[in-house]
Short mmCIF file of C-alpha atoms in Angstrom, two decimals:
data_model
loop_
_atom_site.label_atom_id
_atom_site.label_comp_id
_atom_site.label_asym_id
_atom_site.label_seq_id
_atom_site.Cartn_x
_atom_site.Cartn_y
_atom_site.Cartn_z
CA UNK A 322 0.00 0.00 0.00
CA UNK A 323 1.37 3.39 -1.12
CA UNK A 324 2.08 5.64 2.52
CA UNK A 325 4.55 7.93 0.67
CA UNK A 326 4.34 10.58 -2.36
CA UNK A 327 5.01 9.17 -5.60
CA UNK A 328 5.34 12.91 -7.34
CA UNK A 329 7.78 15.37 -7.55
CA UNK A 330 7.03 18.78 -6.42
CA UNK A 331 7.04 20.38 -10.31
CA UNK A 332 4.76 17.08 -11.05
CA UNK A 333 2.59 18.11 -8.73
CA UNK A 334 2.61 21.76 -9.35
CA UNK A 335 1.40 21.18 -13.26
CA UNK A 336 -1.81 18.66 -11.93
CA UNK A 337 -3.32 21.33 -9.61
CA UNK A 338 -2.95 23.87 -12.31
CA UNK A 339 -4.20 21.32 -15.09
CA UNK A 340 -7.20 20.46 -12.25
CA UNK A 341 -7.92 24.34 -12.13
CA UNK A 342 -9.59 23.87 -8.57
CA UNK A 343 -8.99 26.33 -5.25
CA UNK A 344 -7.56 25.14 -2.89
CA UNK A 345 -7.43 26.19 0.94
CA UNK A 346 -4.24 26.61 2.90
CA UNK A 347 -4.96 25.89 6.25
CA UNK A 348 -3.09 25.14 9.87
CA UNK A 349 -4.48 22.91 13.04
CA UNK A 350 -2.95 21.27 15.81
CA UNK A 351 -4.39 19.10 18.77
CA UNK A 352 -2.04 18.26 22.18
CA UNK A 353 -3.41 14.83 22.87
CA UNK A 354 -2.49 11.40 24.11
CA UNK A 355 -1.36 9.10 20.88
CA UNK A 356 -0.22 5.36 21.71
CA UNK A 357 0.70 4.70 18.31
CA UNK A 358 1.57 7.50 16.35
CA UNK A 359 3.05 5.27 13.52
CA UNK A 360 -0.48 4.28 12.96
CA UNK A 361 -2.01 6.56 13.15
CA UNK A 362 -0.05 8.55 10.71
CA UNK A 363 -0.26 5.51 8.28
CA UNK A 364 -4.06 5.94 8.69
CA UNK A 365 -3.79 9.79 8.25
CA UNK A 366 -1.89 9.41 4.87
CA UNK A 367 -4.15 6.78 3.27
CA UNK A 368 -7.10 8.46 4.13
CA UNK A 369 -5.70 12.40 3.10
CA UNK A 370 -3.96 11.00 -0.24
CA UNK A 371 -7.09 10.21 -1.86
CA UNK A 372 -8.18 13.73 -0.97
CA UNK A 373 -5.20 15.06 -3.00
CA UNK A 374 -4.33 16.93 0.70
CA UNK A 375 -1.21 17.97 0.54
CA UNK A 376 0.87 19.37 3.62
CA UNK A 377 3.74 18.95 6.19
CA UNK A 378 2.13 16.94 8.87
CA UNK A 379 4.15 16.00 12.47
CA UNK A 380 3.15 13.49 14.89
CA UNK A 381 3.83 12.23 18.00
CA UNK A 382 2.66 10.51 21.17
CA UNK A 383 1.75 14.14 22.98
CA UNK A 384 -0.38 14.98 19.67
CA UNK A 385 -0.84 16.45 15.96
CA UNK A 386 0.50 19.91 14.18
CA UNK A 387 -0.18 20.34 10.45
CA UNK A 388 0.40 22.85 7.83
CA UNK A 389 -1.83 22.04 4.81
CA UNK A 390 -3.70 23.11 1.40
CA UNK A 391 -6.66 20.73 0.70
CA UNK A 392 -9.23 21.52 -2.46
CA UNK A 393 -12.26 23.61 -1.02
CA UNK A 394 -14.24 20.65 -2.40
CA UNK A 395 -13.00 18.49 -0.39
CA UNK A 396 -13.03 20.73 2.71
CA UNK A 397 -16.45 18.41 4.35
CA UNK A 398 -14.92 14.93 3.71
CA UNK A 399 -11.36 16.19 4.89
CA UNK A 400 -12.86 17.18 8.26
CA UNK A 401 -14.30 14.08 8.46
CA UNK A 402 -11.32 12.54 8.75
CA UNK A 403 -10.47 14.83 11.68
CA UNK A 404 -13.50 14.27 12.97
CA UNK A 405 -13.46 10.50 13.21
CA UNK A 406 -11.08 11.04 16.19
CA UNK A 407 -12.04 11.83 19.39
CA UNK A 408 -9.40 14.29 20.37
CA UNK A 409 -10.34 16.32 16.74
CA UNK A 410 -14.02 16.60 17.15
CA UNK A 411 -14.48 20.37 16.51
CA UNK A 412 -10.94 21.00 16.06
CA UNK A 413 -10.64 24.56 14.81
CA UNK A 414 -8.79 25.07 11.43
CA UNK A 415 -6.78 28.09 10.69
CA UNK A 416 -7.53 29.12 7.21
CA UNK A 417 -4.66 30.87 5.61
CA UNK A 418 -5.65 35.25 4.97
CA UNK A 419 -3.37 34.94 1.83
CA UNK A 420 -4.30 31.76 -0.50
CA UNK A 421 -2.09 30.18 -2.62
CA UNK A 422 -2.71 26.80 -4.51
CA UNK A 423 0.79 26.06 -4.30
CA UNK A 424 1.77 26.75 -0.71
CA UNK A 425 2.47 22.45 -0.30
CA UNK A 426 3.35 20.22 -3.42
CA UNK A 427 3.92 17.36 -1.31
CA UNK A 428 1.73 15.49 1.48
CA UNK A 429 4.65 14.82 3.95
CA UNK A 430 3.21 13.15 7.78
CA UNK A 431 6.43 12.46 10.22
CA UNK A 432 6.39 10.75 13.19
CA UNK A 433 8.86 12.60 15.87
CA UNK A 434 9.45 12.57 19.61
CA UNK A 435 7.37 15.58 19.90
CA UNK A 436 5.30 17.66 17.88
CA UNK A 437 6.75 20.65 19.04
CA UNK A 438 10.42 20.22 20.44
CA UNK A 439 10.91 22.23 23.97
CA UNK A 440 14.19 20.11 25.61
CA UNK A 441 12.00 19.79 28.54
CA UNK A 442 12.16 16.71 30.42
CA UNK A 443 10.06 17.03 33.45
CA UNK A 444 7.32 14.11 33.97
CA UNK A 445 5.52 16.50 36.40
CA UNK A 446 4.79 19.39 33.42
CA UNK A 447 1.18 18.68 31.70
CA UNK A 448 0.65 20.10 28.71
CA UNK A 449 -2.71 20.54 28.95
CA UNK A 450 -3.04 23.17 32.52
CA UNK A 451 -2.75 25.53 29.46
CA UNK A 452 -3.56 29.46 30.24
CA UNK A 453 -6.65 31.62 29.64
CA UNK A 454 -7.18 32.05 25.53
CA UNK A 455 -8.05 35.94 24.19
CA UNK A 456 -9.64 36.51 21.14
CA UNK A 457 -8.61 39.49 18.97
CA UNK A 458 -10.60 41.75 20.88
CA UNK A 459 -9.78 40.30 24.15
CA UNK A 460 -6.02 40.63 23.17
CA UNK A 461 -6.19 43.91 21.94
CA UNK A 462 -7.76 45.03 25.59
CA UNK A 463 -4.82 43.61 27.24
CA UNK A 464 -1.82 44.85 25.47
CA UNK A 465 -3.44 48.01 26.71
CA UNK A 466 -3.00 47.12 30.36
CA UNK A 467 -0.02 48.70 31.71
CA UNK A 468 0.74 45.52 33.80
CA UNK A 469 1.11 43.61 30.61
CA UNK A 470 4.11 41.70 28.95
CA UNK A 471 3.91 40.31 25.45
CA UNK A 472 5.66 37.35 24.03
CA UNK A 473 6.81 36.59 20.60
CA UNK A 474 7.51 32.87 21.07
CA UNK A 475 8.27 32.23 17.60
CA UNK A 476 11.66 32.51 16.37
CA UNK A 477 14.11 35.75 15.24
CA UNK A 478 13.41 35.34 11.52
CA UNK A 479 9.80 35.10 11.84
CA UNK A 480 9.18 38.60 14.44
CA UNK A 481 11.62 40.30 11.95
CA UNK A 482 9.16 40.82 9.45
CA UNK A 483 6.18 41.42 11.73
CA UNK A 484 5.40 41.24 15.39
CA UNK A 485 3.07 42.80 17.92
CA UNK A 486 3.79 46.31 19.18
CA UNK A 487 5.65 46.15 22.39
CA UNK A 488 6.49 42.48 22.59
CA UNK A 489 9.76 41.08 23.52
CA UNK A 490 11.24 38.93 20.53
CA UNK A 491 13.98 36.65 21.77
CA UNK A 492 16.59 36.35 19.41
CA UNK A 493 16.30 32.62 18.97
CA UNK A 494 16.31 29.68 17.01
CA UNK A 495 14.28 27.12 18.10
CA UNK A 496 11.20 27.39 20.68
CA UNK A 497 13.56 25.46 22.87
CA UNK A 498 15.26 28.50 23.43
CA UNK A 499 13.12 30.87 24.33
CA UNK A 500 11.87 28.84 27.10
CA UNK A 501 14.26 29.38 29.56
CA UNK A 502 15.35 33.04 28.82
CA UNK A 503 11.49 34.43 29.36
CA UNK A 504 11.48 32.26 32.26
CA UNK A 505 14.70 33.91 33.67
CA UNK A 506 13.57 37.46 32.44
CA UNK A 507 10.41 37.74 34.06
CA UNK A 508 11.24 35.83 37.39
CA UNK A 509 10.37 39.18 39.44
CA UNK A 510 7.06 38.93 37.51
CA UNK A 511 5.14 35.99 38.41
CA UNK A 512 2.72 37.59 40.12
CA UNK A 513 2.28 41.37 39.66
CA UNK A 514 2.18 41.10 35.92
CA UNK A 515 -0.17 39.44 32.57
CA UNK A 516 2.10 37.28 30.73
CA UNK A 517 0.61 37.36 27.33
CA UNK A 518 1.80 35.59 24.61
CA UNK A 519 1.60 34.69 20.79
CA UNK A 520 2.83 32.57 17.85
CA UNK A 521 1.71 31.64 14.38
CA UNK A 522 -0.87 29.82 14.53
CA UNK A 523 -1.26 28.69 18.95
CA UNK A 524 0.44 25.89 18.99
CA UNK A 525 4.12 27.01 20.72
CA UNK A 526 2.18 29.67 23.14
CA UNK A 527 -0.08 26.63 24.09
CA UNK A 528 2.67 24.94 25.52
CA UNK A 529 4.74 27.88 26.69
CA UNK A 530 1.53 28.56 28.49
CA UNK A 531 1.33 25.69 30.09
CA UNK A 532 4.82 25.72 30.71
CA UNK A 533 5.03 29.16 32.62
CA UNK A 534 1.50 27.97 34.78
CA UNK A 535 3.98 25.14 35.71
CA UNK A 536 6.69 27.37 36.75
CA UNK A 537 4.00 29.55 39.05
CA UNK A 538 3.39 32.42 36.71
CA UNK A 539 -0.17 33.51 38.08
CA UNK A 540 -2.32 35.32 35.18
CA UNK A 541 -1.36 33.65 31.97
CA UNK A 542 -2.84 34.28 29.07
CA UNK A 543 -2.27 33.42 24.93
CA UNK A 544 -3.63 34.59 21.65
CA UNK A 545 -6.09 31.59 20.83
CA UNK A 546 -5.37 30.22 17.00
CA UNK A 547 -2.05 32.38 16.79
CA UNK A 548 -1.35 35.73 14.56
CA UNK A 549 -3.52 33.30 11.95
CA UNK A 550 -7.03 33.86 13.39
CA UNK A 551 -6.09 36.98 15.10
CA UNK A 552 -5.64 38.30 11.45
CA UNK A 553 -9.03 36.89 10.66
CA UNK A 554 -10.72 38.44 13.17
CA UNK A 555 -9.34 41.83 13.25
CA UNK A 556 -10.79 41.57 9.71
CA UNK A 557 -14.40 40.27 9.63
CA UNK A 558 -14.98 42.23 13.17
CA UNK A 559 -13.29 45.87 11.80
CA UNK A 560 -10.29 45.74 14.94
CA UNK A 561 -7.32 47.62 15.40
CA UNK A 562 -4.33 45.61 14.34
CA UNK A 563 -2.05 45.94 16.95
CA UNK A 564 0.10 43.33 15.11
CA UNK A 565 2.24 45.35 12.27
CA UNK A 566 4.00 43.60 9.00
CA UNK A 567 3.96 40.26 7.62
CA UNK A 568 2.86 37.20 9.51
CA UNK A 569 6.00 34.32 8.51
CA UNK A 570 4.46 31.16 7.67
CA UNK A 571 6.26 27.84 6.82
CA UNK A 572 4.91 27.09 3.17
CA UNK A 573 6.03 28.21 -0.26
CA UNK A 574 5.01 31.67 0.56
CA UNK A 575 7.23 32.64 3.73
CA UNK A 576 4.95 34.84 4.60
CA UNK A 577 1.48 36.22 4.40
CA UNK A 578 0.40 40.03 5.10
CA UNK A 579 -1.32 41.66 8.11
CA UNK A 580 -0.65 45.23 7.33
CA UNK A 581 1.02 47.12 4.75
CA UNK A 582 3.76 47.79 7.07
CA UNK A 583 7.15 46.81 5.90
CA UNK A 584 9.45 46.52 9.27
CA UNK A 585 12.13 45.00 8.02
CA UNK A 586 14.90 45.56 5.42
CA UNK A 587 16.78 43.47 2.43
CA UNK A 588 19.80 42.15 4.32
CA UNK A 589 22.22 42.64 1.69
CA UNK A 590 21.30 46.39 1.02
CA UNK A 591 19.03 47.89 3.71
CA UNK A 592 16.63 48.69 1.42
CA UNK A 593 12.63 47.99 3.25
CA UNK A 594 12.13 44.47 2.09
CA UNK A 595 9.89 41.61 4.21
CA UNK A 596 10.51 39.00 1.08
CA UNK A 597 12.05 35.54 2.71
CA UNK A 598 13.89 33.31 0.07
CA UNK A 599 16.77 30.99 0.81
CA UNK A 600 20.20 31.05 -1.13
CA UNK A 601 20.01 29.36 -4.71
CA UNK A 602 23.52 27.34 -3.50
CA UNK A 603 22.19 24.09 -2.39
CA UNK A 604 25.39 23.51 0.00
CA UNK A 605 23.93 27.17 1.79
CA UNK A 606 20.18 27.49 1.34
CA UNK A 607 20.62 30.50 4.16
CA UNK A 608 17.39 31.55 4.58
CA UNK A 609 17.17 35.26 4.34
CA UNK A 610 15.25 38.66 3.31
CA UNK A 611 16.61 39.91 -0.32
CA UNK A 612 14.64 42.31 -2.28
CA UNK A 613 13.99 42.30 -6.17
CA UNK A 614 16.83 44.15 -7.05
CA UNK A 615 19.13 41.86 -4.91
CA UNK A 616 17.62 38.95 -5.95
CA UNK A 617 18.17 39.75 -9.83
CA UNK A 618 22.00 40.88 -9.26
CA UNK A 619 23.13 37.79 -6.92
CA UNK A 620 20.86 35.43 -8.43
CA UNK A 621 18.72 34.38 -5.47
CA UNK A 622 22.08 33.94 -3.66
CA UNK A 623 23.09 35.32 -0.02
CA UNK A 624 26.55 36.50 -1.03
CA UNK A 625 28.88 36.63 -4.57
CA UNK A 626 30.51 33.61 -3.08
CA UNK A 627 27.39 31.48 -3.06
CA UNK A 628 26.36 33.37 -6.75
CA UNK A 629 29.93 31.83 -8.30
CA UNK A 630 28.92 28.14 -7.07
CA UNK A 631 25.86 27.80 -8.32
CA UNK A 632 27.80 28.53 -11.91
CA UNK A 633 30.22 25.52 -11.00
CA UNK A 634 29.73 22.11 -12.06
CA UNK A 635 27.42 19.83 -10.62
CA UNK A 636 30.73 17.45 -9.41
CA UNK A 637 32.50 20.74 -7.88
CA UNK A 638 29.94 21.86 -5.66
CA UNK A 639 29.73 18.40 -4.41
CA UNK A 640 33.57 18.37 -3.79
CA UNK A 641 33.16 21.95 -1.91
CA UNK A 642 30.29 20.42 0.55
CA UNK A 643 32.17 17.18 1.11
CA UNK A 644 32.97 16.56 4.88
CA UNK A 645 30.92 19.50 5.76
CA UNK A 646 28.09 17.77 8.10
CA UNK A 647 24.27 18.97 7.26
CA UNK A 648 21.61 20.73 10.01
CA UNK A 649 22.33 24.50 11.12
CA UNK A 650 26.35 24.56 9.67
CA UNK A 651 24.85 24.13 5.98
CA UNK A 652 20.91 25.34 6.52
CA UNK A 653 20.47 27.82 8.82
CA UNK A 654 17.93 30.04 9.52
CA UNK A 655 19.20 33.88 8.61
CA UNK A 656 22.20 33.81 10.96
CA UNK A 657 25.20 34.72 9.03
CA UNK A 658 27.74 37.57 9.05
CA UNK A 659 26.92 37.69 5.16
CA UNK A 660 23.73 39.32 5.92
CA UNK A 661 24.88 43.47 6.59
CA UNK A 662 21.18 44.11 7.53
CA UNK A 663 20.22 41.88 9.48
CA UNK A 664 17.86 42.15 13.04
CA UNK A 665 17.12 40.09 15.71
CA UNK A 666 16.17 40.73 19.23
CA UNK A 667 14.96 43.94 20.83
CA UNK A 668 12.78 44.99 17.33
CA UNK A 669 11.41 48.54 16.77
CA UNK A 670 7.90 49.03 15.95
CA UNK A 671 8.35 51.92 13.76
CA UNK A 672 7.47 50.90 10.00
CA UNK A 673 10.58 51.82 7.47
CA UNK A 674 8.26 51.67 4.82
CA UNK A 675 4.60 50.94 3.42
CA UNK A 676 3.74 47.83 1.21
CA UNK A 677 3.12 48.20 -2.47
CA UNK A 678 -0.48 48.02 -3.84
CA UNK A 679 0.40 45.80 -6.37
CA UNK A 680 1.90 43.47 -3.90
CA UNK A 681 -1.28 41.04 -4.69
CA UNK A 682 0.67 40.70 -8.54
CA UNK A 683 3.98 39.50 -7.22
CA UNK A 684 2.71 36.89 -5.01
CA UNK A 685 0.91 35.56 -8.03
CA UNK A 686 3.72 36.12 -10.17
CA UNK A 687 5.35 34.37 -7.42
CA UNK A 688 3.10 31.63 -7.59
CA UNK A 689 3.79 31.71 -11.75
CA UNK A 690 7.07 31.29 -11.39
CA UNK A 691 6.19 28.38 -9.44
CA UNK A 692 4.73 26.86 -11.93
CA UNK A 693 7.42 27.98 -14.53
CA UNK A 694 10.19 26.04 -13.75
CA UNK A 695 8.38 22.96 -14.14
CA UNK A 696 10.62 22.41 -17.10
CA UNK A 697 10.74 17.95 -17.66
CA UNK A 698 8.43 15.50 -17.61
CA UNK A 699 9.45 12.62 -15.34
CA UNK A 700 8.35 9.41 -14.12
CA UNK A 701 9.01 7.41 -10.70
CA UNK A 702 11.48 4.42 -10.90
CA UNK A 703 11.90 3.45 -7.33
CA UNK A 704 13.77 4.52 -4.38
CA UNK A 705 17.50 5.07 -2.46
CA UNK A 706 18.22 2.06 -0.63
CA UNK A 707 22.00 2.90 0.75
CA UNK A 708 25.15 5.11 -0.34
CA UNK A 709 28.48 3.40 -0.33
CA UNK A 710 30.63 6.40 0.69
CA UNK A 711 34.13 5.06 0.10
CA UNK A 712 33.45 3.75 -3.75
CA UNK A 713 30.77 6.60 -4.34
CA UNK A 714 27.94 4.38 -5.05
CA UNK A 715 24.32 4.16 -4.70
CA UNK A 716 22.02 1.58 -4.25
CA UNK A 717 18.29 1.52 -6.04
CA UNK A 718 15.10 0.14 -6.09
CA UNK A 719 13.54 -0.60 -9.22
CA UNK A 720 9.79 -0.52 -8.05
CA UNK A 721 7.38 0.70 -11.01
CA UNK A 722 9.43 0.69 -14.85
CA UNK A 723 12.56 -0.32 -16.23
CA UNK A 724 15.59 1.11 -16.78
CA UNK A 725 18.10 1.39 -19.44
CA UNK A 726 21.38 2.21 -20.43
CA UNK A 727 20.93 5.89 -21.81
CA UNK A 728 18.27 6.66 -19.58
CA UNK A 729 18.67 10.18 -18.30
CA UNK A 730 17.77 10.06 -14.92
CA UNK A 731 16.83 12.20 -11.97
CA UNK A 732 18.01 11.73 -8.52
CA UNK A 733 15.40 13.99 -6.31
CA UNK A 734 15.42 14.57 -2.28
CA UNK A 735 15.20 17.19 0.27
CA UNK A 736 18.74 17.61 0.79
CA UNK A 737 20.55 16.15 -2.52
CA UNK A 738 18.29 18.33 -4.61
CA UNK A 739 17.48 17.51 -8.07
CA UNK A 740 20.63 15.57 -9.53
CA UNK A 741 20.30 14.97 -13.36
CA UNK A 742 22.74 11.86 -14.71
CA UNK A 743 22.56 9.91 -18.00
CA UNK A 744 22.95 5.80 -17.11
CA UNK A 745 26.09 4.93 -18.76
CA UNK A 746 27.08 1.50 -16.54
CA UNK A 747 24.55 0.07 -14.06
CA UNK A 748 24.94 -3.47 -12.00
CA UNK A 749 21.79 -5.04 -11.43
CA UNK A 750 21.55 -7.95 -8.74
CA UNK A 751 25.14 -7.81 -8.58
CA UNK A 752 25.77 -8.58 -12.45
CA UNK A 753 26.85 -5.42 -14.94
CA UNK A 754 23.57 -5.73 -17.36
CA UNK A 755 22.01 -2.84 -19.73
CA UNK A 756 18.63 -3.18 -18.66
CA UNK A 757 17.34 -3.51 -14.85
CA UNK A 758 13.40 -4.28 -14.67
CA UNK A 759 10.64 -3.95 -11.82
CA UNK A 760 12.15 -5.73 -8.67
CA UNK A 761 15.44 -5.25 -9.44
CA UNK A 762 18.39 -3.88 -7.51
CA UNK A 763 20.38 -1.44 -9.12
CA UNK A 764 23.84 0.63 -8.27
CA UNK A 765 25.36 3.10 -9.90
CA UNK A 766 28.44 5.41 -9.62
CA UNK A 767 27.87 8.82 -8.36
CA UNK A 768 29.70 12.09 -8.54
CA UNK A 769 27.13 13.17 -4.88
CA UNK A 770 25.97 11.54 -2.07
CA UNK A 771 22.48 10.29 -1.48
CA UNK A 772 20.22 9.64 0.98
CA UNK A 773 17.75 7.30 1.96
CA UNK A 774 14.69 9.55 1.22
CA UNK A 775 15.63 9.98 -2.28
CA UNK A 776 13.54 8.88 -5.06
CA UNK A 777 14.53 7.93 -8.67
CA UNK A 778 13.06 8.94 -11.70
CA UNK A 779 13.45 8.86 -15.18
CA UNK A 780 13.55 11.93 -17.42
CA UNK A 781 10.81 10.91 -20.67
CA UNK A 782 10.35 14.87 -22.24
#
């Protein structure tokens, strides 16, 4: 039975234009007890596939957080699934304010330790004595209390480009981090003060709620469904946004707009800019804010260093990331000394700049372009079953058409990229042979490492 995606993202990209149907970018997430989350996501994928959902989905035994785009005409039948759980009856969903019907190309459901990481390990904590939730209106009325602090608990990238006026934005990484410093800054506080918080959608200030009731903070309070439904509500009820700039969200977008407040600047030449991208150099990918201008001189790339590698051979690059270990030293999240404009931390709430009218264009040019560099036709082969490091070899499965020598073939995976090779030798079962059929395994000598997600495909236009 099929419990993974059998389409690359530009496959998928060309159906949902072909299909010509909205779709609804959404976000939900449910703390809840799980005894089998391996199950339970296999049941989650078979059920959302034939939906066409599409999304990045984490579980875990403490509950559910998912960022998704589902067609509107499948909205009933896809809360039926949500539905058929307990724990999910009447689960609220967090409709996107900007649409896009390419903000997921992939349904991806993991199963991890937790579905939000906070290094805590105290059995005592329960995530459920959660504070007292505010609506828009309710939160609005309490930033104006002089006895109140706000929290950003979302990370420095993400309150760059918009945050609430008056809120302390740690200059963090992870949610992990922020835990402790708050705690640490507002010990003198526990008490005398409302410790109001906010994130993108609820699900971090749910916890960190929960987490500060645990440490005896007395009037705790959070933003109920996040900057997300806030930005709804300020909307259909004609509020005050006290929230100013873009709201970062973790889709093909990066971000979505509140107000036409621009708060932030392009890090490479302080011009006002709230446009995430991340670095064209696969061996960088430095997420980071670049403006038009920027982005057409360097490329998409972070820095002239990055801009002459991506015009090096495909064996090259791979010789320049060799030995250099993945996670934060290669991707990291906007921290580098590259970036000359850069902000994190103590954030004014001063706007540099106001949006551009036409701003509704360039995301759908945006989304265009999406759709523009959908540039081969391509059809699954099978999988990466291991990497032989020393020899630089990689072992396949051949699980849905042969292959051939002269095949030009596609290598495809989060972190190799998209690695284009024409089959000139292949050893199948062992034996050197020029064709290698369904059922078959098949190595071949590469100039890059892969990895076990990878999928292999074969190039037919």
């Amino acid at each position: 039975m099929q419990l993974y995606n059998t389409l690359s993202a530009e496959e998928r990209a060309e159906l949902i234009d072909q299909a010509g149907k909205q779709r609804l970018t959404l976000s939900f997430y449910a703390y809840a007890k799980i005894e089998d989350p391996k199950q339970f996501r296999d049941n989650l994928f078979i059920e959302w596939n034939k939906l066409d959902a599409l999304g990045r989905i984490y579980v875990a035994k403490e509950g559910i957080n998912a960022q998704m785009s589902v067609p509107a005409e499948n909205m009933e039948a896809f809360r039926d699934t949500l539905e058929a759980y307990d724990f999910m009856k009447g689960i609220r969903l967090n409709v996107a304010v900007e649409q896009d019907d390419h903000s997921f190309l992939k349904l991806t459901i993991k199963v991890r330790d937790k579905i939000v990481a906070d290094g805590l390990n105290d059995e005592t904590f329960d995530v459920t004595q959660i504070g007292v939730h505010l609506n828009a209106k309710e939160f609005n009325q309490i930033l104006d209390d002089p006895n109140t602090i706000v929290v950003d608990f979302r990370n420095h990238y993400e309150s760059e480009i918009g945050h609430f006026m008056g809120a302390i934005t740690p200059d963090v990484e992870t949610f992990r981090e922020s835990l402790p410093i708050i705690n640490e800054q507002l010990q003198n506080h526990k008490e005398d003060k409302n410790l109001v918080m906010y994130c993108t959608g609820g699900i971090r200030c749910e916890k960190a709620s929960a987490y500060f009731k645990h440490q005896g903070f007395k009037n705790v309070y959070q933003l109920e469904g996040g900057i997300i439904n806030y930005a709804k509500q300020i909307q259909e009820e004609g509020l005050d946004s006290k929230f100013i700039g873009k709201n970062f969200v973790f889709d093909h977008r990066l971000g979505e707009r509140i107000t036409d407040d621009i708060v932030s600047q392009c890090h490479q030449c302080g011009k006002p800019c709230d446009n995430h991208t991340n670095c064209e150099n696969e061996g960088c990918h430095l997420l980071f804010i670049q403006c038009d201008e920027c982005k057409t001189a360097l490329e998409n790339c972070c820095s002239t260093e990055c801009k002459k590698i991506i015009h090096m051979s495909l064996a090259d690059q791979v010789k320049l990331r060799r030995g250099v270990k993945n996670g934060n030293k290669i991707f990291r999240k906007g921290k580098s000394d590259k970036l000359l404009f850069k902000h994190s931390g103590k954030l004014s709430d001063k706007p540099l700049a106001i949006a551009d009218t036409n701003e509704s264009e360039l995301a759908k040019q945006k989304a265009k372009n999406i759709r523009q560099k959908i540039k081969i036709k391509k059809i699954l082969l099978g999988k990466a079953e291991h990497y032989y490091v020393k020899v630089g070899i990689g072992l396949f499965s051949i699980e849905n058409q042969e292959v051939t020598i002269g095949d030009k073939i596609l290598i495809s995976g989060p972190t190799t990229g998209n690695q284009e090779i024409v089959v000139e030798k292949m050893f199948v079962n062992g034996s050197e042979n020029t064709i290698a059929k369904v059922g078959d395994k098949v190595t071949l000598s590469l100039p890059f490492r892969i990895r076990l997600s990878d999928k292999l495909f074969k190039i037919i236009a």
